Short mmCIF file of C-alpha atoms in Angstrom, two decimals:
data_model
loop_
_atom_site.label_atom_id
_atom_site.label_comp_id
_atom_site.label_asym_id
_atom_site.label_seq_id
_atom_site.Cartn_x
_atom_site.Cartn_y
_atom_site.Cartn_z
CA UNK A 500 24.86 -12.36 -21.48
CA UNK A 501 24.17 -13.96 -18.42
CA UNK A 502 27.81 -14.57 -17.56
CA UNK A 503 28.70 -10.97 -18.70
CA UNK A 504 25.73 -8.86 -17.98
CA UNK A 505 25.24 -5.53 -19.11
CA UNK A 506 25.59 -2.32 -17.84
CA UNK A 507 21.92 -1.26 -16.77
CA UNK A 508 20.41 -4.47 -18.87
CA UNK A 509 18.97 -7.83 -17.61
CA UNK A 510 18.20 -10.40 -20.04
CA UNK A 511 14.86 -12.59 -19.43
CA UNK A 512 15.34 -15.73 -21.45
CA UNK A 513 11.81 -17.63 -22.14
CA UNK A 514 12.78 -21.01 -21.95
CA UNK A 515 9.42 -21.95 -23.73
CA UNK A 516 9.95 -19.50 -27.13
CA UNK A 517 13.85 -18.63 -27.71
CA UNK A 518 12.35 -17.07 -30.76
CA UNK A 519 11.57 -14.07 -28.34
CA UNK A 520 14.45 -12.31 -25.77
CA UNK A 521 13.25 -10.11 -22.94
CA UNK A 522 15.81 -7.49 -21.40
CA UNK A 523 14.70 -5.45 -18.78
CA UNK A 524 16.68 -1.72 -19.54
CA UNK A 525 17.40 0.72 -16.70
CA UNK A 526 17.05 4.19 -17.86
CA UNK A 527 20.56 6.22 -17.79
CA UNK A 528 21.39 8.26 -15.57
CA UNK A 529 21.12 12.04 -17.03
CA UNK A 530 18.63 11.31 -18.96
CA UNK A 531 14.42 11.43 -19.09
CA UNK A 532 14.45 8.21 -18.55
CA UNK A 533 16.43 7.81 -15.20
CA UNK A 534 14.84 5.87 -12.24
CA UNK A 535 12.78 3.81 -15.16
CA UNK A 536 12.87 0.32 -16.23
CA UNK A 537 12.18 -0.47 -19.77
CA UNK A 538 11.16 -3.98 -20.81
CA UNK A 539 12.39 -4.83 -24.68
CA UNK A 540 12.18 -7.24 -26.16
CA UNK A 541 13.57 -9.03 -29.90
CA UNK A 542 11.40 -11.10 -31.71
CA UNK A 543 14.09 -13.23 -34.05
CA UNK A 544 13.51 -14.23 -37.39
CA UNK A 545 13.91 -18.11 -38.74
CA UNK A 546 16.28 -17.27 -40.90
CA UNK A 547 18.18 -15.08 -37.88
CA UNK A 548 21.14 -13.90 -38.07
CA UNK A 549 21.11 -13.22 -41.88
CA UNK A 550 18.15 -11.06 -41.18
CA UNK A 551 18.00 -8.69 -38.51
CA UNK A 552 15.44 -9.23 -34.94
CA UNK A 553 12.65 -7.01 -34.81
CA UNK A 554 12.83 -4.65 -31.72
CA UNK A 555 9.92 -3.39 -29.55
CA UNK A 556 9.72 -1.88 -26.16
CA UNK A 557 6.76 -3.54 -23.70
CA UNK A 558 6.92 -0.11 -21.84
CA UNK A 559 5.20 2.76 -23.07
CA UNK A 560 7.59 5.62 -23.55
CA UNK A 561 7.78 8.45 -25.27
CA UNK A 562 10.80 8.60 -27.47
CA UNK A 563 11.35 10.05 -30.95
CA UNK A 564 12.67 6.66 -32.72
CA UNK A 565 9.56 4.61 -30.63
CA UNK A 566 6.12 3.97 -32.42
CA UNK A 567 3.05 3.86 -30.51
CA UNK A 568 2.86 -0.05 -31.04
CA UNK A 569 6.26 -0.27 -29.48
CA UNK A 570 8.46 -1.07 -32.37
CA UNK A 571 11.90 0.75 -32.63
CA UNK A 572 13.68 2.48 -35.38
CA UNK A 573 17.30 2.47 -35.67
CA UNK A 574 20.16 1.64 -38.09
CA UNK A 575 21.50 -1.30 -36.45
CA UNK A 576 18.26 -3.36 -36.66
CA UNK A 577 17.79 -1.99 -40.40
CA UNK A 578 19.99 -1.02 -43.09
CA UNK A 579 23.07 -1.26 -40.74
CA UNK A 580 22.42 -5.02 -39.68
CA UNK A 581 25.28 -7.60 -40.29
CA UNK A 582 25.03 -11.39 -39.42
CA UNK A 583 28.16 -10.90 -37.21
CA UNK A 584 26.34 -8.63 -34.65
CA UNK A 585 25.45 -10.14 -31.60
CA UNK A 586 22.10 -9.51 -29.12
CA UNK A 587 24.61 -8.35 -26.83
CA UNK A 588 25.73 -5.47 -29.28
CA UNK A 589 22.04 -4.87 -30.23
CA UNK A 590 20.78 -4.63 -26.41
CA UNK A 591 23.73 -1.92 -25.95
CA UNK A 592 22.53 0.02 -29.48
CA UNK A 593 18.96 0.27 -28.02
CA UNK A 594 20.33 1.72 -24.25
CA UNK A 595 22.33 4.07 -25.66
CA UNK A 596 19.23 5.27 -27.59
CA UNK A 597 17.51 6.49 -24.52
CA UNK A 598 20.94 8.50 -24.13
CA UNK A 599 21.25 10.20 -27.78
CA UNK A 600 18.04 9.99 -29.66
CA UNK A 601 17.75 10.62 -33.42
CA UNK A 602 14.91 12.77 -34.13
CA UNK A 603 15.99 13.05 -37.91
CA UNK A 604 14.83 9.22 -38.00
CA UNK A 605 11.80 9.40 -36.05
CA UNK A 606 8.44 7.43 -35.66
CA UNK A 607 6.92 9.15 -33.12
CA UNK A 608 6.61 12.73 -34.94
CA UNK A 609 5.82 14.51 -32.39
CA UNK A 610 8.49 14.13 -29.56
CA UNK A 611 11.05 14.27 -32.63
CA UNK A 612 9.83 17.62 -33.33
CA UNK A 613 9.57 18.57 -29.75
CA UNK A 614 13.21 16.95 -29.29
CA UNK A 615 14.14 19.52 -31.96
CA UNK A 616 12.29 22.65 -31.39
CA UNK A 617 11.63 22.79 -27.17
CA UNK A 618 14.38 20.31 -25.16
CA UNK A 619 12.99 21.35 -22.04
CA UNK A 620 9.23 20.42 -23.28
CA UNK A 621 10.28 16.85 -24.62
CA UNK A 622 11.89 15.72 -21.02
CA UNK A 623 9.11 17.05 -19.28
CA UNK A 624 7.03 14.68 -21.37
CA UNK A 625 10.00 11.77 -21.35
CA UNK A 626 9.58 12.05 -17.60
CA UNK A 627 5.99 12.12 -17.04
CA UNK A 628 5.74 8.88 -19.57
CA UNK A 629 8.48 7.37 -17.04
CA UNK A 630 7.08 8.02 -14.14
CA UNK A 631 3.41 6.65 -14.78
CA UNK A 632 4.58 3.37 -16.83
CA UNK A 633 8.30 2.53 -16.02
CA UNK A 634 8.27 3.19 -12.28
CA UNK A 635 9.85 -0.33 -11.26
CA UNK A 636 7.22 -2.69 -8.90
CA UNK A 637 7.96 -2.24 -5.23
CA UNK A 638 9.93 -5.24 -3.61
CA UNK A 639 8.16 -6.39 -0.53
CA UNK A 640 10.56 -8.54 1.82
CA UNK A 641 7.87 -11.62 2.39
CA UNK A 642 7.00 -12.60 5.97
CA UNK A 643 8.73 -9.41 7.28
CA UNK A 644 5.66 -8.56 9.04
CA UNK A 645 5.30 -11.90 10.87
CA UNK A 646 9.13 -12.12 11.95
CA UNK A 647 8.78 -8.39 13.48
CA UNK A 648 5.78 -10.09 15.54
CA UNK A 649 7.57 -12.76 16.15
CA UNK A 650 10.70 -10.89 17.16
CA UNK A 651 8.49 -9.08 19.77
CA UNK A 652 7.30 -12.00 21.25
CA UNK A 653 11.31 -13.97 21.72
CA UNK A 654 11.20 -14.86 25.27
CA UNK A 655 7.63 -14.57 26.51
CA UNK A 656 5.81 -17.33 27.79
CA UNK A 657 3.05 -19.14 26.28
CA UNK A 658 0.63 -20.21 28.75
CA UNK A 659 -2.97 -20.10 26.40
CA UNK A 660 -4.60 -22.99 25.78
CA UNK A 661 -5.53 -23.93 22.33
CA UNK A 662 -9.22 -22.20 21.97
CA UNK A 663 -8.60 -19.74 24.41
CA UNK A 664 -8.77 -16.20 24.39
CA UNK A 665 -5.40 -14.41 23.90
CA UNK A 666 -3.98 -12.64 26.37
CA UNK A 667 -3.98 -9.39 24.91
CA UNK A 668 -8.05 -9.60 24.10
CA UNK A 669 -9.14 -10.87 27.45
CA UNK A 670 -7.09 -7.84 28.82
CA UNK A 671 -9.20 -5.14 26.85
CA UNK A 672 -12.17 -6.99 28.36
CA UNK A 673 -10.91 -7.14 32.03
CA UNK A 674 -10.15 -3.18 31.23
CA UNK A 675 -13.70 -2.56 29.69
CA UNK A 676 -15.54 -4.44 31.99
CA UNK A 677 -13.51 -2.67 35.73
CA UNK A 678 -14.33 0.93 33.57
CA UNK A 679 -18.14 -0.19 33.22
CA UNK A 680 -17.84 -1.40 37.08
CA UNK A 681 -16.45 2.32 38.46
CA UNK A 682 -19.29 4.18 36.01
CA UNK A 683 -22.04 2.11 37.63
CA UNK A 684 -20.96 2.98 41.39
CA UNK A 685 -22.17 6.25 41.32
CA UNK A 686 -25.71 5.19 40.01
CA UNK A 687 -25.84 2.49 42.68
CA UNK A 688 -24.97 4.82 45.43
CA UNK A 689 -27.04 7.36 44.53
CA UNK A 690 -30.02 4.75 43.98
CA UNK A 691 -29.20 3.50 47.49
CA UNK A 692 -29.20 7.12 49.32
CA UNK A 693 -32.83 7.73 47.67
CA UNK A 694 -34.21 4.05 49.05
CA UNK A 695 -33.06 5.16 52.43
CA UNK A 696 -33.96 8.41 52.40
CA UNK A 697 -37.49 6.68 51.46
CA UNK A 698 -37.61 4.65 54.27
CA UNK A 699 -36.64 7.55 56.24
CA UNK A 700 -39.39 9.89 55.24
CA UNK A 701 -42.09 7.07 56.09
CA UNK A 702 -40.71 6.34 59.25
CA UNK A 703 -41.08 9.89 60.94
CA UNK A 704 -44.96 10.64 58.67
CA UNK A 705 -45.85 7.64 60.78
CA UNK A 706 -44.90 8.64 63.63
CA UNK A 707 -46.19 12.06 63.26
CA UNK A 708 -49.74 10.36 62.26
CA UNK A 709 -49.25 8.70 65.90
CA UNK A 710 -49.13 11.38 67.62
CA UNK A 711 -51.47 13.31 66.20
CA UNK A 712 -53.96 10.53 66.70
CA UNK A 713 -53.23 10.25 70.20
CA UNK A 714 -53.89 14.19 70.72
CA UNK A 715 -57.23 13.49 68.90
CA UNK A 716 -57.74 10.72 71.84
CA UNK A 717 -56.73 12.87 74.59
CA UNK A 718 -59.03 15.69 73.82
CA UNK A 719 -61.58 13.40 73.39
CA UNK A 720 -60.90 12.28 77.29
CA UNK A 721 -61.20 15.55 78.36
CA UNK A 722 -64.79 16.41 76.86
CA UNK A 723 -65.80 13.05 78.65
CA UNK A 724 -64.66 13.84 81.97
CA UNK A 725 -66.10 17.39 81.89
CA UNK A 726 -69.39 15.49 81.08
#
């Protein structure tokens, strides 16, 4: 099998049980199932091949010839087994399932009536059941965030010393700290034109208290010389 794959199948061997195989199933094309992957997997017997492996799918699904524990129903792994089939023929049986299910035959009562009586019903619920537990996981390309940053940084120099702030932070300071600089003129230029105008103010009431002081005196000098 893993010379000769499958069409749409993957075999996982566990090299610590070969009692169990794995096969990861892609769903056809056409079908429900489509754009899901389906993990089986055969749990073999001690006296296998004379008696046939026991097939269940890890996936939830909802399929006519699938139980709700998993297990699968069909001829090949029943009343149809013979010692001279092969996993590879089984794992093929079991895809083509998902193409051409057998309601007659089924475990799972109600999508084999559904299958029967409302086609349209039974993929809408096929699809929904492949969509929320066969979507395959996401394949995240590791460290392709750091080799973008490091892409972006080919060719610039790297003058920081270890412990230093990097460039890009003490920037945003520098930035912050020349906007807090330009606010605060204003203030301080208004603050000065009030101290002056201050100093101003006192200046001429002082010299207006002189001079009114020396008209005092002057008027005084008159009434004495008219004495």
């Amino acid at each position: 099998l893993e010379e000769s794959p499958l069409d749409g199948i993957k075999v996982v061997v566990n090299d610590q049980d070969f009692s169990q195989v794995c096969a990861d199933i892609d769903g056809p094309v056409g079908t429900p199932y489509e754009n899901g992957l389906f993990r089986k997997k055969l749990a073999l017997s001690q006296d296998c091949p004379h008696s046939p492996p026991k097939g269940y799918f890890m996936t939830k699904i909802f399929h006519p010839n699938v139980a709700s524990n998993g297990e699968i129903c069909v001829n090949t792994l029943k009343k149809d087994w013979n010692p001279s089939l092969g996993l590879r023929h089984v794992l093929s049986v079991v895809r083509c399932l998902l193409i051409e299910p057998f309601p007659e035959s089924a475990l799972n009562e109600q999508a084999g009536k559904m299958l029967l009586e409302n086609y349209e019903e039974y993929a809408r619920h096929a699809r929904l059941y492949t969509g929320i537990h066969a979507k395959p996981k996401p394949k995240f390309k590791t460290g392709a965030i750091s080799e973008s940053t490091t892409a972006l940084n080919v060719g610039q120099p790297n003058n920081e010393t270890p412990g230093a702030i990097p460039s890009s932070v003490a920037d945003i300071i520098r930035v912050i700290t020349a906007t807090e600089q330009i606010a605060n003129v204003p203030v301080a230029a208004a603050a000065g034109s009030a101290s002056v105008a201050t100093t101003t103010q006192k200046r001429e009431a002082g010299l207006a208290k002189v001079q009114a002081d020396k008209k005092k005196v002057d008027a005084r000098k008159k009434s004495l010389k008219r004495l």
